[in-house]
mmCIF file of C-alpha atoms in Angstrom:
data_model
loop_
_atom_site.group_PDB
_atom_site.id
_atom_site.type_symbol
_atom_site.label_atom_id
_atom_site.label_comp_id
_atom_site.label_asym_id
_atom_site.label_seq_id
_atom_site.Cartn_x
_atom_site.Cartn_y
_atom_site.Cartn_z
ATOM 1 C CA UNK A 1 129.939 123.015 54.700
ATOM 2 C CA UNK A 2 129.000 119.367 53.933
ATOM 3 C CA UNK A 3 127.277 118.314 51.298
ATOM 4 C CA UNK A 4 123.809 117.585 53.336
ATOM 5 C CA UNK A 5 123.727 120.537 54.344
ATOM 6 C CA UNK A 6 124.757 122.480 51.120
ATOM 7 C CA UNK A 7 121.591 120.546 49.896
ATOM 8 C CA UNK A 8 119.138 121.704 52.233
ATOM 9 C CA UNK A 9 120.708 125.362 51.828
ATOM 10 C CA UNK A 10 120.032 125.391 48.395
ATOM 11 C CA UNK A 11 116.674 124.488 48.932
ATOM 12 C CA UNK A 12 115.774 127.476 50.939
ATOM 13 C CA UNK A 13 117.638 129.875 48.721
ATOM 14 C CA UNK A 14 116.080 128.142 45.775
ATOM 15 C CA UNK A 15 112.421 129.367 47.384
ATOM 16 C CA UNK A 16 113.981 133.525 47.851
ATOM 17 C CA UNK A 17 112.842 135.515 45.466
ATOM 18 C CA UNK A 18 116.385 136.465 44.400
ATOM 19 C CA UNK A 19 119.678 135.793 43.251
ATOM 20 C CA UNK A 20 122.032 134.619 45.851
ATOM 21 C CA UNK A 21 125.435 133.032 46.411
ATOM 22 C CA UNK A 22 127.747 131.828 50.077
ATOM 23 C CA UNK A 23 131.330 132.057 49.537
ATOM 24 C CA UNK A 24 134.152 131.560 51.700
ATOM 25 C CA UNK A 25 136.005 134.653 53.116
ATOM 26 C CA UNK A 26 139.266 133.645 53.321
ATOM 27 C CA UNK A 27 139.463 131.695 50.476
ATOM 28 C CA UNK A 28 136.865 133.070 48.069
ATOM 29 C CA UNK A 29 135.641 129.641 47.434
ATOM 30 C CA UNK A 30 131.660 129.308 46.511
ATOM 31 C CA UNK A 31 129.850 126.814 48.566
ATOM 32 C CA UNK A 32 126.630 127.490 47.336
ATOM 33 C CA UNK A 33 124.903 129.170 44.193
ATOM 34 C CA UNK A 34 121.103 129.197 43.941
ATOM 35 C CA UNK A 35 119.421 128.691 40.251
ATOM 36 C CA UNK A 36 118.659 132.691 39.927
ATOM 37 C CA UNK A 37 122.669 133.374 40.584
ATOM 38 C CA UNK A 38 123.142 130.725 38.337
ATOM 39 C CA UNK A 39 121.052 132.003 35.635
ATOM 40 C CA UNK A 40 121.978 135.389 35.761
ATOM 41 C CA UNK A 41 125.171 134.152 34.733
ATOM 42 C CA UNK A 42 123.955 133.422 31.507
ATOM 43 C CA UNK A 43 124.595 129.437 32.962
ATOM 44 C CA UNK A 44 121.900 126.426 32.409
ATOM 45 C CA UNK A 45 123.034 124.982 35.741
ATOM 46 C CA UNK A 46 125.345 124.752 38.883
ATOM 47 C CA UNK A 47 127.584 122.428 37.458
ATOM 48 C CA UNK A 48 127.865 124.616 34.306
ATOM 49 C CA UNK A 49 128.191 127.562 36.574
ATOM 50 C CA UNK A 50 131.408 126.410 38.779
ATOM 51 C CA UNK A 51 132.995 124.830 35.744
ATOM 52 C CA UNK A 52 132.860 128.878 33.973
ATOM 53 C CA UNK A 53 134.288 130.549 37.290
ATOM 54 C CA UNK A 54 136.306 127.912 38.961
ATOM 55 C CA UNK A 55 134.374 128.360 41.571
ATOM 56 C CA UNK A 56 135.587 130.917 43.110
ATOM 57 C CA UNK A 57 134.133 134.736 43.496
ATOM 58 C CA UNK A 58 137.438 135.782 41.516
ATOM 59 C CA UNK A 59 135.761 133.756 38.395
ATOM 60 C CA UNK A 60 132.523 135.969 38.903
ATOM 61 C CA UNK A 61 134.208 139.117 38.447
ATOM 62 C CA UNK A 62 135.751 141.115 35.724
ATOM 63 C CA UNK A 63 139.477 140.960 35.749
ATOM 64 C CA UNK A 64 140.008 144.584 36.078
ATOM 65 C CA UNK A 65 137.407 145.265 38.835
ATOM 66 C CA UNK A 66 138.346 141.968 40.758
ATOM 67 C CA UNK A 67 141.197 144.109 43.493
ATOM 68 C CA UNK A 68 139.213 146.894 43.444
ATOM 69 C CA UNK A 69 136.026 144.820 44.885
ATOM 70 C CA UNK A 70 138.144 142.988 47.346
ATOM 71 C CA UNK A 71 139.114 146.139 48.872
ATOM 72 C CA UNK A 72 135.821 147.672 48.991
ATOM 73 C CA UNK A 73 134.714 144.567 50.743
ATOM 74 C CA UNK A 74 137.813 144.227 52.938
ATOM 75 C CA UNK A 75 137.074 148.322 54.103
ATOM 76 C CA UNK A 76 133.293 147.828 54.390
ATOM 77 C CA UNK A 77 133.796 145.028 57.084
ATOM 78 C CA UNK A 78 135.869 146.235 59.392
ATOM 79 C CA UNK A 79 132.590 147.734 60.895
ATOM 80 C CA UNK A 80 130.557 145.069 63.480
ATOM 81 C CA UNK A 81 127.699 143.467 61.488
ATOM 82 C CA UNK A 82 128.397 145.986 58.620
ATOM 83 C CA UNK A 83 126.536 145.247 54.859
ATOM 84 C CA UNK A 84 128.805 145.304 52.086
ATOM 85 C CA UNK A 85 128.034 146.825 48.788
ATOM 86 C CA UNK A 86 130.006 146.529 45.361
ATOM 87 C CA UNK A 87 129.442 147.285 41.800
ATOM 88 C CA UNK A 88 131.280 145.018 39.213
ATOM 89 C CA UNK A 89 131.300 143.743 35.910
ATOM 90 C CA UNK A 90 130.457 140.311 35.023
ATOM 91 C CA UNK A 91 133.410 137.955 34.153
ATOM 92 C CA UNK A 92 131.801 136.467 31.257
ATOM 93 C CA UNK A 93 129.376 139.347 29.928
ATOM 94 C CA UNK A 94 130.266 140.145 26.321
ATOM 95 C CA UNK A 95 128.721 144.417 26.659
ATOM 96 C CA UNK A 96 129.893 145.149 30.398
ATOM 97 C CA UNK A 97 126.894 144.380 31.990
ATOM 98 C CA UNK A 98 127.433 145.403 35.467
ATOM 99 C CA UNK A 99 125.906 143.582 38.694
ATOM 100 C CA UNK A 100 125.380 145.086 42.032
ATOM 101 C CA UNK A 101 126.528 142.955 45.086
ATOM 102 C CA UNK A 102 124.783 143.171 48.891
ATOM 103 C CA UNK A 103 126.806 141.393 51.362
ATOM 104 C CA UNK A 104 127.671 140.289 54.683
ATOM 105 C CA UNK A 105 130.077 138.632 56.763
ATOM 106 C CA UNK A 106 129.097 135.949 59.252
ATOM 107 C CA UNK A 107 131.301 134.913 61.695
ATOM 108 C CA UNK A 108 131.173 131.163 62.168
ATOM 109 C CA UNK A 109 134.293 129.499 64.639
ATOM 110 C CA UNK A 110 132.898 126.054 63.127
ATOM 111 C CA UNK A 111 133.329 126.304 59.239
ATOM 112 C CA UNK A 112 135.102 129.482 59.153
ATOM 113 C CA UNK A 113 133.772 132.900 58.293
ATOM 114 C CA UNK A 114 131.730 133.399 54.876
ATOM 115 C CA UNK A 115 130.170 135.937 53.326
ATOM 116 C CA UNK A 116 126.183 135.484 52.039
ATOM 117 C CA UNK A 117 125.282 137.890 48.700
ATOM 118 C CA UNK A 118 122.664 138.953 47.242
ATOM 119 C CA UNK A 119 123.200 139.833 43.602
ATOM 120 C CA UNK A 120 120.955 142.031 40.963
ATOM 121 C CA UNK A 121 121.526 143.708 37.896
ATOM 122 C CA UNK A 122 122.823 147.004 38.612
ATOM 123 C CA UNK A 123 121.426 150.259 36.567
ATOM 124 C CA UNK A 124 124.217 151.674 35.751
ATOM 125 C CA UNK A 125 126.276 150.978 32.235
ATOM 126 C CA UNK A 126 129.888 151.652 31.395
ATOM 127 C CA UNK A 127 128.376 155.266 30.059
ATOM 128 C CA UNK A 128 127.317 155.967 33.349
ATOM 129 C CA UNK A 129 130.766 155.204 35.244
ATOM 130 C CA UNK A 130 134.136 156.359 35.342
ATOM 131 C CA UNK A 131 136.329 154.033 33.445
ATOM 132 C CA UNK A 132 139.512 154.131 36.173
ATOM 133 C CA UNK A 133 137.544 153.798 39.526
ATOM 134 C CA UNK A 134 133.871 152.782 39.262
ATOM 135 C CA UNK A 135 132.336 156.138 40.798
ATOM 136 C CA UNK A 136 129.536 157.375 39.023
ATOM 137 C CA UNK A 137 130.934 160.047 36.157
ATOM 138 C CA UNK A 138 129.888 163.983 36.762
ATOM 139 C CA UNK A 139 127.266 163.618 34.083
ATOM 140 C CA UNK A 140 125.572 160.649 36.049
ATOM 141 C CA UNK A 141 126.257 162.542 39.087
ATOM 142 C CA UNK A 142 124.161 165.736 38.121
ATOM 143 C CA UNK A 143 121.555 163.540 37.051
ATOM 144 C CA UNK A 144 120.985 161.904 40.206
ATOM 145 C CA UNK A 145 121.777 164.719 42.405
ATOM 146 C CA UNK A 146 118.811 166.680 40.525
ATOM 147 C CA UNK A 147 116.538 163.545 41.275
ATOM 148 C CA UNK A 148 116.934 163.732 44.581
ATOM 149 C CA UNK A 149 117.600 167.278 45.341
ATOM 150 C CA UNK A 150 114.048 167.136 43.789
ATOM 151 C CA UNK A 151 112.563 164.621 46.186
ATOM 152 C CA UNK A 152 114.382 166.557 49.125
ATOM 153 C CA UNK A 153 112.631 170.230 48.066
ATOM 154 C CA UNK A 154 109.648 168.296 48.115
ATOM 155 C CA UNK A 155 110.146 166.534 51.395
ATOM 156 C CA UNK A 156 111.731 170.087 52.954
ATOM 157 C CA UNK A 157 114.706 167.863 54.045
ATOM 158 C CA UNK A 158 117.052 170.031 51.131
ATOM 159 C CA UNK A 159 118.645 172.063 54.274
ATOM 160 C CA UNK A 160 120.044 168.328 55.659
ATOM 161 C CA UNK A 161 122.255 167.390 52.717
ATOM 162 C CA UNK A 162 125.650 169.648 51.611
ATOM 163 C CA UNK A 163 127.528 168.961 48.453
ATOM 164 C CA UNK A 164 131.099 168.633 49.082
ATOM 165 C CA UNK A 165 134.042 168.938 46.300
ATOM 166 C CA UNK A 166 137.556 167.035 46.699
ATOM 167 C CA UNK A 167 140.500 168.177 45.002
ATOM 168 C CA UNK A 168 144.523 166.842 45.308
ATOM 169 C CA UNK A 169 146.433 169.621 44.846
ATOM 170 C CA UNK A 170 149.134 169.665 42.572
ATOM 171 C CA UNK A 171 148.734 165.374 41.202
ATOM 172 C CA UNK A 172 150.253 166.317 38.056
ATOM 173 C CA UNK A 173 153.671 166.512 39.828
ATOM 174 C CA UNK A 174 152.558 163.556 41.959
ATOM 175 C CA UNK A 175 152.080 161.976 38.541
ATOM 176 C CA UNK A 176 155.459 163.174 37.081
ATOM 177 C CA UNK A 177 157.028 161.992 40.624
ATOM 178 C CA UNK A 178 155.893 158.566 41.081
ATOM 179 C CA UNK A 179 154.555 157.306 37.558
ATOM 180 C CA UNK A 180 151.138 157.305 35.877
ATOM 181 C CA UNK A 181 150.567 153.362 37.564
ATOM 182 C CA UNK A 182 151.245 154.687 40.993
ATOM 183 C CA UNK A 183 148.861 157.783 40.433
ATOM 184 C CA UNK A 184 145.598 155.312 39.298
ATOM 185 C CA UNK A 185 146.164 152.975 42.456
ATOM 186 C CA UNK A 186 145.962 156.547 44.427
ATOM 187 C CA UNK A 187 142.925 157.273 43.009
ATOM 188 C CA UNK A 188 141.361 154.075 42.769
ATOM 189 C CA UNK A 189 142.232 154.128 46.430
ATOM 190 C CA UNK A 190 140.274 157.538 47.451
ATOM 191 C CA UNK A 191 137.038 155.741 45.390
ATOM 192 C CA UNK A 192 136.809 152.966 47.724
ATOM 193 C CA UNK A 193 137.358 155.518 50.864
ATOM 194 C CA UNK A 194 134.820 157.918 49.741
ATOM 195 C CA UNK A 195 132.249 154.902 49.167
ATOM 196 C CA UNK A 196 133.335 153.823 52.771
ATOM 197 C CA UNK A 197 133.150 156.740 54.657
ATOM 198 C CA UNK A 198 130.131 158.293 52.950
ATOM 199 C CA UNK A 199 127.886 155.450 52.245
ATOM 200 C CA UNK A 200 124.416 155.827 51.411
ATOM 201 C CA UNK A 201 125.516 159.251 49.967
ATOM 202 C CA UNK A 202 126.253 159.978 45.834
ATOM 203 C CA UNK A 203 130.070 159.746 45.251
ATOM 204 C CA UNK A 204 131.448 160.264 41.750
ATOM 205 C CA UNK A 205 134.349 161.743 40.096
ATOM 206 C CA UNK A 206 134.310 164.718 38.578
ATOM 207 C CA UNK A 207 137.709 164.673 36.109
ATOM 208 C CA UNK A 208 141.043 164.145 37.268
ATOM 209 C CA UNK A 209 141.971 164.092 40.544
ATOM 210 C CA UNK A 210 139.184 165.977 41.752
ATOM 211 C CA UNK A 211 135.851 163.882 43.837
ATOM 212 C CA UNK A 212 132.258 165.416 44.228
ATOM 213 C CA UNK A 213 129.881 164.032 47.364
ATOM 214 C CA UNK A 214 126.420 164.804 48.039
ATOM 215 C CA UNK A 215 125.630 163.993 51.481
ATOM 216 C CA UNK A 216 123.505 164.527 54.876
ATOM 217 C CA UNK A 217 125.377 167.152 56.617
ATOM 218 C CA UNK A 218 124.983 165.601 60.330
ATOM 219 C CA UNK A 219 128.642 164.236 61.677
ATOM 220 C CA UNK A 220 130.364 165.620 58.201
ATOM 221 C CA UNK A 221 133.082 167.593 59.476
ATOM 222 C CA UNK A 222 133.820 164.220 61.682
ATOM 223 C CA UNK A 223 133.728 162.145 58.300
ATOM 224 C CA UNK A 224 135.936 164.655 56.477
ATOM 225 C CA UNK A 225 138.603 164.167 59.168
ATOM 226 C CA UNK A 226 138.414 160.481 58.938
ATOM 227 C CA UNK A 227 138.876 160.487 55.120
ATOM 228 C CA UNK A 228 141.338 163.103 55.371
ATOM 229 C CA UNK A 229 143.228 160.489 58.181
ATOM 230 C CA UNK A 230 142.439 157.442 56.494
ATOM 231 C CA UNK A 231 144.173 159.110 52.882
ATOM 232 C CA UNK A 232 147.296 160.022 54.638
ATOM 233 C CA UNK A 233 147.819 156.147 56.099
ATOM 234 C CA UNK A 234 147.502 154.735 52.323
ATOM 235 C CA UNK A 235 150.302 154.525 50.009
ATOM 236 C CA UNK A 236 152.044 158.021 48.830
ATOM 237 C CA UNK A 237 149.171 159.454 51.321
ATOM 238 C CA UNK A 238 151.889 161.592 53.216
ATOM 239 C CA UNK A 239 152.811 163.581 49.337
ATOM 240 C CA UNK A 240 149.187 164.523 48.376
ATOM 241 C CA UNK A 241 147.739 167.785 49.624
ATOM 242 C CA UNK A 242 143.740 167.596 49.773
ATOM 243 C CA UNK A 243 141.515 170.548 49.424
ATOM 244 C CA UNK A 244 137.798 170.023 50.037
ATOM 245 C CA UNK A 245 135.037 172.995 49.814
ATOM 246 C CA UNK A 246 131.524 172.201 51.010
ATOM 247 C CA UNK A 247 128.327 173.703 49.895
ATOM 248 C CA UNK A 248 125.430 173.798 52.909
ATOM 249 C CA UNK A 249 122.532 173.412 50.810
ATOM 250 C CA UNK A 250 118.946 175.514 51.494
ATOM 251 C CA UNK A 251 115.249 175.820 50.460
ATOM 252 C CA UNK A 252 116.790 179.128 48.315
ATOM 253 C CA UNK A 253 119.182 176.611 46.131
ATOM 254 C CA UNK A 254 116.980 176.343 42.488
ATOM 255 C CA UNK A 255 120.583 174.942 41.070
ATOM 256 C CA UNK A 256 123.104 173.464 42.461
ATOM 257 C CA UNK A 257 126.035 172.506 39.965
ATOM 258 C CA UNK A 258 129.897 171.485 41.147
ATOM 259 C CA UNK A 259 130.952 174.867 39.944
ATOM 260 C CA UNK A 260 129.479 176.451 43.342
ATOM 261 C CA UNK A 261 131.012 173.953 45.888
ATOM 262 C CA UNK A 262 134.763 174.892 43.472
ATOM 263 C CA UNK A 263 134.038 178.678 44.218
ATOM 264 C CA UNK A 264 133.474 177.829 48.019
ATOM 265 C CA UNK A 265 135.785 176.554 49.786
ATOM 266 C CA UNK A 266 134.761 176.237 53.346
ATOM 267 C CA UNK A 267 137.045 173.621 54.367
ATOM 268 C CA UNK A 268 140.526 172.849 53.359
ATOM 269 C CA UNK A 269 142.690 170.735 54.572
ATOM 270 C CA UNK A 270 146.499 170.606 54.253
ATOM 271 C CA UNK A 271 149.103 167.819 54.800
ATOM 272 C CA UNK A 272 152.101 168.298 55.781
#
């Protein structure tokens, strides 16, 4: 991207209302910030701005969530003309303040393939998230699963949507086996999957090695085999054993708490 045209980009994303940024895919490099990126930043101006993160999207984020956001991006677009979606830290924020990235990956033979974000300040606080992979904790969970089952009673679309419960059998000896460092990267693994595979659904972590989903219930058994598949290609996948009970919810569910989708466990799933 030359410099003329840099220019004349900025002036167009200077005019969105909305925080933007272009960086280069394979590199990371940022060709172009607009002033509300910038700002939000806690930066006066560009120049400022590149100096702070070297400009690169590395620089933007938080050291510890910087590999975990490359491979929820790297997952997210393997899909044709897919949106990407992370939640990060800022590099430079002093009380975690956490940002909320919407992406997406154009394809250009010319100057290579980039990715164009959109950027806000994300709701959620480090009281809100789990500390080791990013998921929403189970007391955040229950609060917005009783938000929407709420608007879903209401909307009589409750009997769409099932809760479903994930639980590695056994980790502690997975722990014991392979080390504590080996057993985070697992998990921090099954986060980014379950964000994948169930987008647009709520996905936190209920303790340990156990995962809660709420979810429409249309294609879920074929979802459930393609996390089940896509755990067993990552690393130590082939030594885990995965459980998952579901919970098909109805207009005759008042509460709904994790406890019920533990007790049922429709489907469970064994490897080998």
């Amino acid at each position: 991207m030359d410099k003329l045209e840099r220019e004349q980009l900025k002036k167009i994303y200077n005019t969105m209302p909305g925080a933007f940024f272009i960086y280069g895919a394979k590199t990371g490099e940022i060709y172009l910030a607009n002033d509300a990126l910038v700002h939000l930043w806690g930066c006066e101006d560009e120049a400022s701005f590149l100096k702070m993160t070297d400009g690169t999207i590395k620089g933007m984020i938080h050291p510890d969530d910087y590999q975990i956001v490359l491979k929820q991006i790297a997952l997210q677009s393997e899909e044709k003309d897919a949106l990407t979606h992370v939640v990060c830290r800022r590099a430079n924020s002093t009380e975690d303040q956490y940002m909320e990235g919407y992406g997406k990956l154009i394809h250009d033979d010319q100057r290579g393939d980039y990715y164009t974000v959109e950027v806000t300040k994300s709701y959620r606080n480090s009281e809100m998230l789990d500390s080791l992979t990013g998921l929403m904790n189970i007391r955040h969970f229950l609060d917005e699963l009783s938000k929407k089952k709420a608007q879903l009673l209401e909307n009589e679309d409750i009997e769409e949507h099932a809760l479903v419960f994930f639980n590695f059998v056994n980790f502690k000896f997975f722990n014991a086996s392979y080390g504590m460092e080996a057993g985070d990267k697992f998990l921090k693994n099954t986060a980014v999957l379950l964000e994948k595979i169930f987008d647009h659904s709520l996905v936190g972590r209920f303790s340990d090695d156990h995962f809660i989903v709420f979810t429409k219930k249309e294609h879920l058994k074929e979802r459930l085999n393609s996390f089940y598949y896509d755990i067993m290609r990552t690393s130590y996948g082939g030594n885990v054993r995965l459980q998952a009970g579901i919970r098909y919810l109805s207009h005759n569910d008042v509460r709904v708490s994790p406890a019920i989708a533990c007790d049922i466990m429709i489907f469970t799933s064994n490897s080998s």
